């Protein structure tokens, strides 16, 4: 059955619909299950709309509002479409942020890695950027690619007053999935930032040779301990700010407004999770010598040997880095999502023009 306007069961019904209704506009190609409105239903002048059986992933649902009006209601994008668009937006935002703010991240890492009295080296602040981009791009793509459809589904499940739970959960789900790529990337990056290796390839081969493949996942537990709450909290704060602000201004947000909300959510989350970041950094860079046996042992030794304040080492650069990063990331994310929606809308219009009868 080719995609065209709805065919009625009888020829006179078809003629009646053509005479008394606007052209049916379809938003997507594909196979549909037909349902028809009989002549008698039209002639009785139904005033309430009736849903037509046009269901399928990502397919539109058309509604007959009256005998003389056809209104179109495009269905939400499919999960696959949501994943692809999210992946493109996430990859773009992640690469932009990482390239712009990498030196601040390097300084933060060296501050956290330095033992009491250690000196901070300010040379080679872009050390490891290339290898990190190679990991950030797929990790960011995977994170947003999972986050967006997960958020949409969870928002359908939870009532409006529990939207924050949906955002928290979607952030954690996205973070957990992306950690499979993020952790090896972070291990290699931080060991290069602290001068242990001069190239990503050397770092990977050396780590695998000395510590095995599991060496690339050093500090995995600490990473999840930091990143799952970080992702959940940051995206929840941002999404909730957007909801409240949009209700206030009653319009779509400008890039500058997204930037401010992104900066605020990033800075707050970065400050709160700094101790978890310090623990994660120490566990990831310790290598095969194993100074720390785990998260609890790391916390205990840091507090005992260096003082509790050490758990907040690098909080200044971290808050600045993540605050600015949040500003850039969410602006780039929203802008890319907008451009993708415009491209999709443009394609829909082209299809409409080709299919309208």
Coordinates of C-alpha atoms in Angstrom, one line a residue:
X1 CA 0.0 0.0 0.0
X2 CA 1.8 3.2 -1.2
X3 CA 1.7 6.2 1.1
X4 CA -0.9 8.6 -0.2
X5 CA -4.0 10.3 1.1
X6 CA -6.4 8.0 3.1
X7 CA -8.5 5.9 0.7
X8 CA -12.1 5.3 1.8
X9 CA -13.8 2.0 1.3
X10 CA -16.1 3.3 -1.4
X11 CA -15.6 5.5 -4.4
X12 CA -18.4 7.9 -3.4
X13 CA -16.8 8.2 0.1
X14 CA -13.5 9.2 -1.6
X15 CA -15.3 11.8 -3.7
X16 CA -17.0 13.2 -0.6
X17 CA -13.8 13.5 1.3
X18 CA -12.0 15.2 -1.5
X19 CA -14.9 17.7 -1.8
X20 CA -15.2 18.4 1.9
X21 CA -11.8 18.1 3.4
X22 CA -8.4 19.7 3.0
X23 CA -5.5 17.6 1.5
X24 CA -4.1 15.0 3.9
X25 CA -0.5 15.8 4.7
X26 CA 1.8 12.9 5.7
X27 CA 5.0 13.5 7.6
X28 CA 7.0 10.3 6.9
X29 CA 7.2 7.5 4.4
X30 CA 6.4 3.9 5.3
X31 CA 3.6 1.3 5.4
X32 CA 0.5 2.2 7.3
X33 CA -2.6 0.2 8.3
X34 CA -5.7 1.9 6.8
X35 CA -8.8 2.8 8.6
X36 CA -11.7 4.7 7.0
X37 CA -14.5 7.0 7.8
X38 CA -17.7 5.9 6.1
X39 CA -20.0 8.2 4.1
X40 CA -22.6 8.0 6.9
X41 CA -20.1 9.3 9.5
X42 CA -19.2 12.2 7.3
X43 CA -22.8 13.0 6.5
X44 CA -23.8 13.0 10.2
X45 CA -21.3 15.9 10.6
X46 CA -19.2 14.5 13.5
X47 CA -17.8 17.4 15.5
X48 CA -15.4 15.3 17.6
X49 CA -12.2 14.1 16.1
X50 CA -11.6 10.5 15.6
X51 CA -8.1 9.0 15.7
X52 CA -7.2 7.1 12.6
X53 CA -5.2 3.9 12.9
X54 CA -1.9 5.1 11.6
X55 CA 0.5 3.8 14.2
X56 CA 4.1 2.8 13.9
X57 CA 7.5 3.8 15.2
X58 CA 8.1 7.5 14.5
X59 CA 4.9 7.6 12.3
X60 CA 2.4 10.4 12.5
X61 CA -1.1 10.0 13.9
X62 CA -3.7 12.0 11.8
X63 CA -6.9 13.2 13.4
X64 CA -10.2 14.1 11.6
X65 CA -11.4 17.1 13.5
X66 CA -14.6 17.5 11.4
X67 CA -16.0 16.6 8.0
X68 CA -14.3 19.6 6.6
X69 CA -10.9 19.7 8.4
X70 CA -8.0 17.4 8.6
X71 CA -5.4 18.2 11.3
X72 CA -2.0 16.6 11.5
X73 CA -0.2 15.6 14.7
X74 CA 3.3 14.3 14.0
X75 CA 4.3 11.5 16.4
X76 CA 7.4 11.9 18.5
X77 CA 10.7 10.8 16.9
X78 CA 11.6 7.1 17.2
X79 CA 14.1 6.0 19.8
X80 CA 16.7 5.4 17.0
X81 CA 16.1 8.9 15.7
X82 CA 16.5 10.3 19.2
X83 CA 19.7 8.4 19.7
X84 CA 21.2 9.5 16.4
X85 CA 20.3 13.2 16.9
X86 CA 21.5 13.0 20.5
X87 CA 24.7 11.4 19.5
X88 CA 25.5 14.1 16.9
X89 CA 24.7 16.9 19.4
X90 CA 26.6 15.3 22.2
X91 CA 29.7 14.6 20.1
X92 CA 29.7 18.2 18.9
X93 CA 29.3 19.7 22.3
X94 CA 31.8 17.4 23.9
X95 CA 34.6 18.1 21.4
X96 CA 34.0 21.9 21.6
X97 CA 34.2 22.0 25.4
X98 CA 37.2 19.6 25.6
X99 CA 39.3 21.6 23.1
X100 CA 38.5 25.0 24.7
X101 CA 39.0 24.1 28.3
X102 CA 41.6 21.3 28.3
X103 CA 44.4 23.5 29.9
X104 CA 42.3 24.2 32.9
X105 CA 41.5 20.5 33.3
X106 CA 45.2 19.7 33.1
X107 CA 46.0 22.2 35.9
X108 CA 43.2 20.8 38.0
X109 CA 44.5 17.2 37.5
X110 CA 48.1 18.2 38.5
X111 CA 46.9 20.0 41.6
X112 CA 45.0 16.9 42.7
X113 CA 47.8 14.6 41.9
X114 CA 50.5 16.5 43.7
X115 CA 51.4 15.2 47.2
X116 CA 52.0 17.6 50.0
X117 CA 54.7 20.1 49.0
X118 CA 54.7 19.0 45.4
X119 CA 55.3 21.6 42.7
X120 CA 52.8 22.2 39.8
X121 CA 54.3 22.1 36.3
X122 CA 52.5 24.5 33.9
X123 CA 54.2 23.2 30.8
X124 CA 52.4 21.0 28.2
X125 CA 48.9 22.0 29.2
X126 CA 47.5 20.4 26.1
X127 CA 49.3 17.2 26.7
X128 CA 47.1 14.3 25.7
X129 CA 44.4 16.4 24.0
X130 CA 44.4 14.4 20.8
X131 CA 44.0 11.0 22.5
X132 CA 41.3 12.5 24.8
X133 CA 39.3 13.9 21.9
X134 CA 39.4 10.4 20.4
X135 CA 37.6 9.2 23.5
X136 CA 35.5 12.2 24.3
X137 CA 33.8 12.3 20.9
X138 CA 32.3 8.7 21.1
X139 CA 31.7 9.0 24.9
X140 CA 29.8 12.3 24.6
X141 CA 27.9 10.9 21.6
X142 CA 26.9 7.8 23.5
X143 CA 26.0 9.7 26.7
X144 CA 23.6 12.2 25.0
X145 CA 22.4 9.5 22.5
X146 CA 21.2 7.5 25.5
X147 CA 20.2 10.4 27.7
X148 CA 17.7 12.0 25.3
X149 CA 15.5 9.0 24.5
X150 CA 15.8 7.8 28.1
X151 CA 14.7 11.2 29.3
X152 CA 11.7 11.2 26.9
X153 CA 10.6 7.8 28.0
X154 CA 10.9 8.5 31.7
X155 CA 9.1 11.8 31.4
X156 CA 6.2 9.8 29.9
X157 CA 6.2 7.5 32.9
X158 CA 6.6 10.0 35.7
X159 CA 4.0 12.7 36.5
X160 CA 5.0 16.3 35.9
X161 CA 5.8 17.0 39.6
X162 CA 8.4 14.1 39.5
X163 CA 10.1 15.3 36.3
X164 CA 13.3 15.8 38.4
X165 CA 13.4 12.1 39.1
X166 CA 13.2 11.4 35.3
X167 CA 16.1 13.8 34.7
X168 CA 18.2 12.4 37.5
X169 CA 17.6 8.8 36.3
X170 CA 18.3 9.6 32.6
X171 CA 21.5 11.4 33.6
X172 CA 22.7 8.3 35.6
X173 CA 21.7 5.9 32.8
X174 CA 23.6 8.0 30.2
X175 CA 26.6 8.3 32.4
X176 CA 26.7 4.6 33.2
X177 CA 26.6 3.7 29.5
X178 CA 29.2 6.3 28.5
X179 CA 31.6 5.2 31.3
X180 CA 32.6 2.2 29.2
X181 CA 34.4 4.6 26.9
X182 CA 35.0 7.5 29.4
X183 CA 37.1 5.5 31.9
X184 CA 39.9 4.3 29.6
X185 CA 40.0 7.8 28.0
X186 CA 40.2 9.4 31.4
X187 CA 43.0 7.0 32.6
X188 CA 45.1 7.7 29.5
X189 CA 44.5 11.4 29.7
X190 CA 45.3 11.9 33.3
X191 CA 48.5 9.8 33.1
X192 CA 49.6 12.0 30.2
X193 CA 48.7 15.1 32.0
X194 CA 50.9 14.1 35.0
X195 CA 53.8 13.4 32.7
X196 CA 53.8 9.6 32.8
X197 CA 53.5 9.2 29.1
X198 CA 54.1 11.4 26.0
X199 CA 51.5 9.9 23.6
X200 CA 48.2 8.2 23.9
X201 CA 49.4 5.1 22.0
X202 CA 52.4 4.7 24.3
X203 CA 50.2 5.1 27.3
X204 CA 47.7 2.5 26.1
X205 CA 50.3 -0.1 25.2
X206 CA 52.3 0.4 28.3
X207 CA 49.3 0.3 30.6
X208 CA 48.0 -2.9 29.0
X209 CA 51.5 -4.5 29.1
X210 CA 52.1 -3.7 32.8
X211 CA 48.6 -3.8 34.3
X212 CA 46.6 -5.7 31.7
X213 CA 43.4 -4.5 30.0
X214 CA 41.9 -3.9 33.5
X215 CA 44.6 -1.2 33.9
X216 CA 42.6 0.9 31.5
X217 CA 39.7 0.7 33.9
X218 CA 41.7 1.7 37.0
X219 CA 39.5 3.7 39.4
X220 CA 36.4 2.5 37.6
X221 CA 34.4 2.3 40.8
X222 CA 35.6 5.8 41.9
X223 CA 34.8 7.1 38.4
X224 CA 31.2 5.8 38.7
X225 CA 31.0 7.1 42.2
X226 CA 31.9 10.6 40.9
X227 CA 30.3 10.6 37.4
X228 CA 26.9 9.0 38.0
X229 CA 25.9 11.6 40.7
X230 CA 27.7 14.3 38.7
X231 CA 25.8 13.6 35.5
X232 CA 22.5 13.1 37.3
X233 CA 22.8 16.3 39.3
X234 CA 24.1 18.5 36.6
X235 CA 21.5 17.5 34.0
X236 CA 18.7 17.6 36.6
X237 CA 19.6 21.1 37.7
X238 CA 19.9 22.3 34.1
X239 CA 16.6 20.7 32.9
X240 CA 14.7 21.9 36.0
X241 CA 16.0 25.5 35.5
X242 CA 14.9 25.3 31.9
X243 CA 11.4 24.2 32.8
X244 CA 10.9 26.9 35.4
X245 CA 12.5 29.7 33.2
X246 CA 10.5 28.7 30.1
X247 CA 7.2 28.8 32.1
X248 CA 8.2 32.3 33.3
X249 CA 9.2 33.8 29.9
X250 CA 6.7 31.7 27.9
X251 CA 9.1 31.3 24.9
X252 CA 12.0 29.3 23.7
X253 CA 15.3 30.2 25.3
X254 CA 18.2 32.2 23.8
X255 CA 21.7 30.8 23.6
X256 CA 22.9 33.2 26.3
X257 CA 20.2 32.0 28.7
X258 CA 21.1 28.4 28.0
X259 CA 24.7 29.4 28.7
X260 CA 24.0 30.9 32.0
X261 CA 21.9 28.0 33.2
X262 CA 24.6 25.6 31.9
X263 CA 27.3 27.5 33.8
X264 CA 25.3 27.5 37.0
X265 CA 24.4 23.8 36.9
X266 CA 28.0 22.9 36.1
X267 CA 29.6 25.1 38.8
X268 CA 27.3 23.8 41.6
X269 CA 27.7 20.2 40.6
X270 CA 31.5 20.6 40.2
X271 CA 31.9 22.0 43.7
X272 CA 29.7 19.4 45.3
X273 CA 31.5 16.4 43.6
X274 CA 35.1 17.7 44.1
X275 CA 36.0 15.2 46.8
X276 CA 34.9 12.3 44.6
X277 CA 37.0 13.8 41.8
X278 CA 40.1 13.9 43.9
X279 CA 39.6 10.2 44.9
X280 CA 39.0 9.2 41.3
X281 CA 42.2 11.1 40.2
X282 CA 44.4 9.5 42.8
X283 CA 43.1 6.0 42.0
X284 CA 43.5 6.4 38.2
X285 CA 47.1 7.8 38.2
X286 CA 48.6 5.5 40.9
X287 CA 49.6 2.9 38.3
X288 CA 50.8 -0.6 39.2
X289 CA 52.4 0.4 42.5
X290 CA 49.0 0.5 44.1
X291 CA 49.4 3.1 46.9
X292 CA 45.7 3.0 47.5
X293 CA 43.7 -0.3 47.7
X294 CA 40.3 1.2 47.0
X295 CA 38.0 4.1 47.5
X296 CA 37.7 3.8 51.3
X297 CA 41.5 3.2 51.7
X298 CA 42.2 6.3 49.5
X299 CA 39.9 8.5 51.6
X300 CA 41.5 7.3 54.8
X301 CA 45.1 7.7 53.7
X302 CA 44.4 11.2 52.2
X303 CA 42.8 12.5 55.4
X304 CA 45.5 10.9 57.6
X305 CA 48.6 11.8 55.6
X306 CA 47.5 15.1 54.0
X307 CA 44.5 16.4 55.9
X308 CA 40.8 16.5 55.0
X309 CA 41.2 19.7 53.1
X310 CA 43.1 17.7 50.4
X311 CA 39.8 16.3 49.3
X312 CA 38.9 19.7 48.0
X313 CA 42.2 20.2 46.1
X314 CA 41.6 21.8 42.8
X315 CA 38.1 23.0 43.6
X316 CA 38.8 26.4 42.1
X317 CA 40.0 25.2 38.7
X318 CA 37.3 22.5 38.7
X319 CA 34.4 24.8 39.4
X320 CA 35.8 27.3 36.8
X321 CA 36.4 24.5 34.3
X322 CA 33.0 22.8 34.7
X323 CA 31.1 26.1 35.1
X324 CA 32.6 27.5 31.8
X325 CA 32.3 24.0 30.3
X326 CA 28.7 23.7 31.3
X327 CA 28.0 27.1 29.6
X328 CA 29.7 26.0 26.4
X329 CA 28.4 22.4 26.4
X330 CA 24.7 23.2 26.9
X331 CA 24.8 26.1 24.5
X332 CA 26.5 23.9 21.8
X333 CA 24.1 21.0 22.7
X334 CA 20.9 23.1 22.4
X335 CA 22.1 24.8 19.2
X336 CA 23.1 21.6 17.5
X337 CA 19.7 20.0 18.5
X338 CA 17.9 23.0 17.1
X339 CA 19.8 22.8 13.8
X340 CA 19.1 19.1 13.6
X341 CA 15.4 19.8 14.2
X342 CA 15.5 22.4 11.4
X343 CA 17.0 20.0 9.0
X344 CA 14.4 17.3 9.9
X345 CA 11.6 19.9 9.5
X346 CA 13.0 20.9 6.2
X347 CA 13.0 17.3 5.0
X348 CA 9.4 16.9 6.2
X349 CA 8.3 19.9 4.3
X350 CA 9.9 18.6 1.1
X351 CA 8.1 15.3 1.6
X352 CA 4.8 17.2 2.3
X353 CA 5.2 19.2 -0.9
X354 CA 5.8 16.0 -2.8
X355 CA 3.0 14.0 -1.3
X356 CA 0.2 16.6 -0.8
X357 CA -2.7 15.8 -3.1

